XYZ file of C-alpha atoms in Angstrom:
351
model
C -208.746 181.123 -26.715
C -209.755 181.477 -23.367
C -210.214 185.148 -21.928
C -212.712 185.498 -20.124
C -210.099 184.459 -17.152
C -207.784 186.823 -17.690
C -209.996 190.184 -18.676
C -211.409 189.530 -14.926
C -208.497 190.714 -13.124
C -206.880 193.196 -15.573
C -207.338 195.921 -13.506
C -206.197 193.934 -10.006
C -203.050 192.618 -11.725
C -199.396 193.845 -12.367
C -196.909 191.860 -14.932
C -193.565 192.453 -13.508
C -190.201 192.031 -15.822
C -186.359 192.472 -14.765
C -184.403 193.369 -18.099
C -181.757 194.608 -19.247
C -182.833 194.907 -22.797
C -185.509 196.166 -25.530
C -188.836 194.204 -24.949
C -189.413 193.044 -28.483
C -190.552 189.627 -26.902
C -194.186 191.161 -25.413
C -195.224 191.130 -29.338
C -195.269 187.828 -28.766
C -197.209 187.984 -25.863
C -199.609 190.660 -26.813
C -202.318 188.854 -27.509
C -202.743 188.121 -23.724
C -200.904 191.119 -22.033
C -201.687 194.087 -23.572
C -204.884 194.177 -21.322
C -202.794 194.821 -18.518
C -200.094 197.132 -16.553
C -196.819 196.302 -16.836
C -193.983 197.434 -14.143
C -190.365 196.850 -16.332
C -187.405 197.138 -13.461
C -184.353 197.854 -15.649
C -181.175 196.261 -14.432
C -177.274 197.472 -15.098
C -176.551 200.944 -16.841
C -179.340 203.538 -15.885
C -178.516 205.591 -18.563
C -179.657 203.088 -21.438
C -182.889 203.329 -22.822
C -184.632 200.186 -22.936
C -187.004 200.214 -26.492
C -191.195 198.976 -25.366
C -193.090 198.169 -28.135
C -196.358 200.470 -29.028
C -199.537 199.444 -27.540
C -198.357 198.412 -23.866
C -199.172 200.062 -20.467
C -196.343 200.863 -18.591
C -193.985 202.148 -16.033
C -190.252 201.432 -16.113
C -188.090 201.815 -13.062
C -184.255 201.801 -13.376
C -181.183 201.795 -10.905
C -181.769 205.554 -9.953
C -185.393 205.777 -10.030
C -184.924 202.652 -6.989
C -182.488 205.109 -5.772
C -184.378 208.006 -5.692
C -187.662 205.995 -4.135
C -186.258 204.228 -1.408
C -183.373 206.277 -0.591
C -181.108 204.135 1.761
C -183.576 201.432 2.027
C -182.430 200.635 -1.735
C -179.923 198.815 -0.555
C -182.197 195.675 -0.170
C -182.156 196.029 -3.780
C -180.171 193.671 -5.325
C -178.036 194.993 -8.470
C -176.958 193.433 -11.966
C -179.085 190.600 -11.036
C -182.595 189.594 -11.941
C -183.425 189.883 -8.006
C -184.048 193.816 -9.053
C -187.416 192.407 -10.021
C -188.952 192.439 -6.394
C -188.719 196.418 -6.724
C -191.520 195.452 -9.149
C -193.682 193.924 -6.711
C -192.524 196.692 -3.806
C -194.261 199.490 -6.214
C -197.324 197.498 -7.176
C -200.416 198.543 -6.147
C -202.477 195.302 -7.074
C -203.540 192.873 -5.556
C -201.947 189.692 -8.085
C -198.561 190.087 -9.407
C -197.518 187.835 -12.463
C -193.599 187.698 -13.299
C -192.343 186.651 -16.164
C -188.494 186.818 -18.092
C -187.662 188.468 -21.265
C -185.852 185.061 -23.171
C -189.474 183.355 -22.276
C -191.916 182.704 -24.966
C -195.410 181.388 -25.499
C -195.277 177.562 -25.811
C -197.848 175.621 -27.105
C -199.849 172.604 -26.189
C -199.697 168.831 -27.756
C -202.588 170.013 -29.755
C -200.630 173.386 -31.409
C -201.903 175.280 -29.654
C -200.997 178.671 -28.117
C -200.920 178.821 -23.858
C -202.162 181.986 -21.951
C -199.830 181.293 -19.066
C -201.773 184.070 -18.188
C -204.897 182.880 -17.610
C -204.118 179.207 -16.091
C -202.493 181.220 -13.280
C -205.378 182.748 -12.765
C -207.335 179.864 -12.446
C -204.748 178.117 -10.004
C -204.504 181.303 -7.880
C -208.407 181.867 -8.207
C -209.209 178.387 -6.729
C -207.653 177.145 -3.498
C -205.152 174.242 -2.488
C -205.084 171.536 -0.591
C -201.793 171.331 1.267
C -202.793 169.319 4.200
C -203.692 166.212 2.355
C -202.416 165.354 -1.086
C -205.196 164.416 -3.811
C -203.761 161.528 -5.791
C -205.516 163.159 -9.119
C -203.640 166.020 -8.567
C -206.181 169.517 -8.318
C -209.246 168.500 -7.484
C -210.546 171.735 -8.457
C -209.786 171.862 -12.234
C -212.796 170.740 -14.453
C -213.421 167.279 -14.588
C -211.394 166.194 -11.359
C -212.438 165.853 -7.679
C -211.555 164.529 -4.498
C -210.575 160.741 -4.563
C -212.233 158.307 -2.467
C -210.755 158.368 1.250
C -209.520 162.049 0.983
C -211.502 163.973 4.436
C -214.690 166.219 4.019
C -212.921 168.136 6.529
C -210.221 169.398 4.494
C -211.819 169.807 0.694
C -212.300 173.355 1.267
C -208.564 173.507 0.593
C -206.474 176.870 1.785
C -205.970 180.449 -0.208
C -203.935 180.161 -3.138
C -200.566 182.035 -2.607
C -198.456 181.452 -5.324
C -198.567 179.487 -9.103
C -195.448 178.120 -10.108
C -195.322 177.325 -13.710
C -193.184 175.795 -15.899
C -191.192 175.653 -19.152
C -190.800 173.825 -22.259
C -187.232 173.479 -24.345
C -184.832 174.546 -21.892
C -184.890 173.183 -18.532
C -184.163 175.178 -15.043
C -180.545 173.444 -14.340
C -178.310 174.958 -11.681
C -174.633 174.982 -13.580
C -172.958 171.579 -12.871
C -176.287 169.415 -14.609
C -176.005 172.269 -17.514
C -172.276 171.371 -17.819
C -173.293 167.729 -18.162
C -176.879 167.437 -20.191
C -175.929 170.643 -22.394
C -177.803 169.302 -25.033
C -181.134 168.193 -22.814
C -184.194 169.758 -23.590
C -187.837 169.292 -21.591
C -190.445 168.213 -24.667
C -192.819 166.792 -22.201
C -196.073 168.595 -21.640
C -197.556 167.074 -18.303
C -201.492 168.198 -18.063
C -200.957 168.609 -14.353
C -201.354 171.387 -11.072
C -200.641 170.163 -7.948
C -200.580 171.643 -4.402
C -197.139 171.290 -3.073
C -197.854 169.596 0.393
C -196.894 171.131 3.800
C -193.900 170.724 5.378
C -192.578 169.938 1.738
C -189.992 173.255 0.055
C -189.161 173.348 -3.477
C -186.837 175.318 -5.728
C -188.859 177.605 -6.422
C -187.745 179.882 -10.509
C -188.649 183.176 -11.038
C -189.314 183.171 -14.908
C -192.613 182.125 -14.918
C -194.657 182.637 -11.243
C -197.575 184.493 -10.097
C -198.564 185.099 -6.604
C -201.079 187.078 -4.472
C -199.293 189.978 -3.358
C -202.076 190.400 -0.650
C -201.660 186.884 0.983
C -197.463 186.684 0.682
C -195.957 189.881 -1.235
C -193.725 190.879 1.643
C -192.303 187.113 1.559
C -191.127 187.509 -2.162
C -188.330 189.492 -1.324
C -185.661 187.854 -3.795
C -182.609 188.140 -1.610
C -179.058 190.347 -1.959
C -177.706 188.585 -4.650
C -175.406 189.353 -7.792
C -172.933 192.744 -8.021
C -171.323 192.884 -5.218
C -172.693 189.843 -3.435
C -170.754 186.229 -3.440
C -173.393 184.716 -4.775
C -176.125 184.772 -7.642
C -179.079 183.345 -9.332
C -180.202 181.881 -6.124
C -182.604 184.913 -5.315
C -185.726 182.892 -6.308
C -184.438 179.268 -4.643
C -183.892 182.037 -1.657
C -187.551 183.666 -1.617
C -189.065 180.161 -2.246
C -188.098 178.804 0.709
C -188.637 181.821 2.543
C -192.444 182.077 1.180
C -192.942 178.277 2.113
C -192.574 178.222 5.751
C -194.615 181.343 6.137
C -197.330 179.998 3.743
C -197.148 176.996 5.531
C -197.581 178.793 9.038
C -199.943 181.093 8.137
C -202.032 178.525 6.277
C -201.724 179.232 2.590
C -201.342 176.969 -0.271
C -198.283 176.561 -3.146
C -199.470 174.790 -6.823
C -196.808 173.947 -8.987
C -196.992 172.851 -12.500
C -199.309 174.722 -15.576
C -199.170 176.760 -17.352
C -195.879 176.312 -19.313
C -193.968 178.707 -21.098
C -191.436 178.376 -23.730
C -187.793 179.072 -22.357
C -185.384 180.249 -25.649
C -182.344 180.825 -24.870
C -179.532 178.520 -21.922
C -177.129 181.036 -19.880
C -173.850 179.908 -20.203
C -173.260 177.141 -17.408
C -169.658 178.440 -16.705
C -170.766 182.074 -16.189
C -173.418 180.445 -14.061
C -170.869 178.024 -12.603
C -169.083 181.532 -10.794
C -172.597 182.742 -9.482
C -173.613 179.510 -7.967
C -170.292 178.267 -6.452
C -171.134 178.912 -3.020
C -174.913 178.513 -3.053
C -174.282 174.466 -3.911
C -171.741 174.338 -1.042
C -174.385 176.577 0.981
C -177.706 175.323 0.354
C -176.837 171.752 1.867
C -177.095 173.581 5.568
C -179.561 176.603 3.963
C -182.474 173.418 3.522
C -181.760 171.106 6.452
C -182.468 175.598 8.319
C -185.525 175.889 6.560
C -187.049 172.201 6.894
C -186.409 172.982 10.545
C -187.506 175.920 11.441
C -191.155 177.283 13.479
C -192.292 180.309 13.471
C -193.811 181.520 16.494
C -197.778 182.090 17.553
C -197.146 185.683 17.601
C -196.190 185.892 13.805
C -199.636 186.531 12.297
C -199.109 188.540 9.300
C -196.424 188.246 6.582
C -194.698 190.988 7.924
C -194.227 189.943 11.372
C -193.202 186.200 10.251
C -190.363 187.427 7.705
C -189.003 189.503 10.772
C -188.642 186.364 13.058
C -187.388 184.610 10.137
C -184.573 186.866 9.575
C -183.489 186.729 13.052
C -183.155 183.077 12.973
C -181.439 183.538 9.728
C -178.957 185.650 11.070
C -178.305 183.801 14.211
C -178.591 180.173 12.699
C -177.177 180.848 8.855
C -174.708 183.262 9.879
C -172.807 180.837 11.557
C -171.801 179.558 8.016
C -170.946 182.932 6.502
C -170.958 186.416 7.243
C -173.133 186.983 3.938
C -176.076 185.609 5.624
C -175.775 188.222 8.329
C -175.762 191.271 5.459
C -178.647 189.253 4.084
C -180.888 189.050 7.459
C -180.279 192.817 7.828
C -181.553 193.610 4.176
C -184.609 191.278 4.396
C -185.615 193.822 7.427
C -184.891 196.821 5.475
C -187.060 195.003 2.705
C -190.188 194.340 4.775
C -189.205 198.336 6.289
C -189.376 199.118 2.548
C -192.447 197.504 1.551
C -194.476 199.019 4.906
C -193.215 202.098 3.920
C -194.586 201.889 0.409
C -197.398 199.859 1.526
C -198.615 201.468 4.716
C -202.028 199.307 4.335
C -200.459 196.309 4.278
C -199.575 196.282 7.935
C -202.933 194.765 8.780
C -202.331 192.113 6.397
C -204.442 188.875 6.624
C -204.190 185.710 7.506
């Protein structure tokens, strides 16, 4: 079992969970997380204790601890929704962040055996991408590829490595409507593959298995208002992905997609889901055609500065559909307000 990987950045990396329930599933995981610090943002009733098992580092964070940290500012905070998570990454003080959900498990490979999601995204956030130019055998940096004939000398030093997207075995990531209508559909296929998502290109980006480099694009992964008191839900990640595309894109940073996979256990119910999505299907028809279009300007050189301008054009260009979007481009402000408070450094952040 590989490591080595993993055990290099235990001390430069938080594991970040939303829940709203005892962790029994990190005895699962233990093997490959016990090394590290994990930050456990407890959604719903504050006054439940949520059981850890023995053996874990920790810090656990609930509605009034967010509260009492951020005073008014936690109202960028969203409530009975996994969105609480990006507290998580507010409070971090490390420099990778690695989120994962409480219904996912460790899946194994064709071969049997067991994954260290872990460690692979490590290795895709340790090595960079290549956005401008796709490689037709996928990541040219993972043992035993390269660069194909054809692809430019120019580019093979690839981009930083902003965020690893992985995915999941057994149940698939289905917005409501395809749950309604493949209920029984499961994902059994292991594909052996990273890619760099290519510029100008978004994605839906899920929140249940993702890593990122909280350095290069933490103050993007702000996971939107979403859930109690909000007309919509379980778009918060869709939201941040796009969000943390354009800026990576601008400020020249690179997106992989694809291993490591965990194992997803258990399907929300599709008509529960059905009431949090209604709007975001009607919504997110305009919401892409805004982000495929938009530029962010010359003077937007850190994270920071770029989700600013972003909100504005959110507000002025999104709220036109609904007056939510104009709540939500004031609370992405108070987020990146939030963050810099937290995070004084941060406001020299890097290109």
């Amino acid at each position: 079992m590989d490591t080595s990987a993993t055990h290099l950045l235990k001390d430069e990396l938080d594991i970040v969970i939303p829940t709203i329930r005892n962790l029994d599933f990190l005895e699962m995981w233990r093997p490959f997380f016990e090394p590290y610090h994990l930050i456990i943002v407890q959604d719903g009733d504050p006054s439940k204790t949520i059981k850890v098992p023995d053996g874990f580092d920790y810090e656990l964070y609930n509605r009034n601890d967010i509260n009492k940290i951020l005073g008014p500012k936690a109202s960028c905070i969203s409530f009975k929704d996994s969105a609480c998570r990006c507290f998580g990454y507010m409070v971090s003080k490390k420099k990778y962040i690695f989120t994962i959900d409480d219904d996912c498990f460790v899946a194994k490979d064709p071969s049997g055996k067991e994954i260290n999601a872990l460690s692979q995204h490590i290795k895709n956030l340790l090595c960079p991408s290549t956005p401008n130019f796709f490689n037709t055998l996928y990541d040219p940096f993972r043992e035993g590829a390269d660069f194909v004939r054809g692809y430019p000398f120019s580019l093979r030093e690839g981009v930083p490595t902003a965020v690893s997207h992985g995915l999941w075995m057994n149940i698939p990531d289905y917005d409501a409507p395809t749950q309604l209508v493949k209920p029984l559909e499961r994902n059994k296929r292991y594909v052996d593959a990273v890619l760099t998502i290519p510029k100008g290109t978004l994605f839906p980006m899920c929140g249940m298995n993702l890593a990122f480099d909280r350095d290069l694009i933490g103050p993007a992964m702000y996971f939107g208002l979403m859930g109690d008191g909000q007309p919509i839900g379980r778009y918060d990640d869709m939201w941040a992905g796009w969000c943390v595309k354009v800026i990576c894109d601008h400020l020249g940073l690179g997106v992989k997609t694809g291993l490591p996979y965990i194992w997803h256990s258990k399907a929300s119910n599709p008509f529960v889901n059905l009431k949090k999505e209604y709007h975001g299907i009607f919504w997110q028809e305009e919401i892409i055609p805004f982000f495929q279009a938009v530029t962010l300007s010359k003077n937007s050189t850190t994270v920071q500065k770029c989700y600013v301008e972003l909100s504005k054009q959110v507000k002025e260009k999104l709220g036109q559909i609904d007056p939510y979007f104009v709540k939500l481009a004031d609370a992405m402000v108070t987020w990146i307000e939030a963050w810099d408070e937290l995070n004084p450094a941060t406001d020299s952040v890097k290109k």
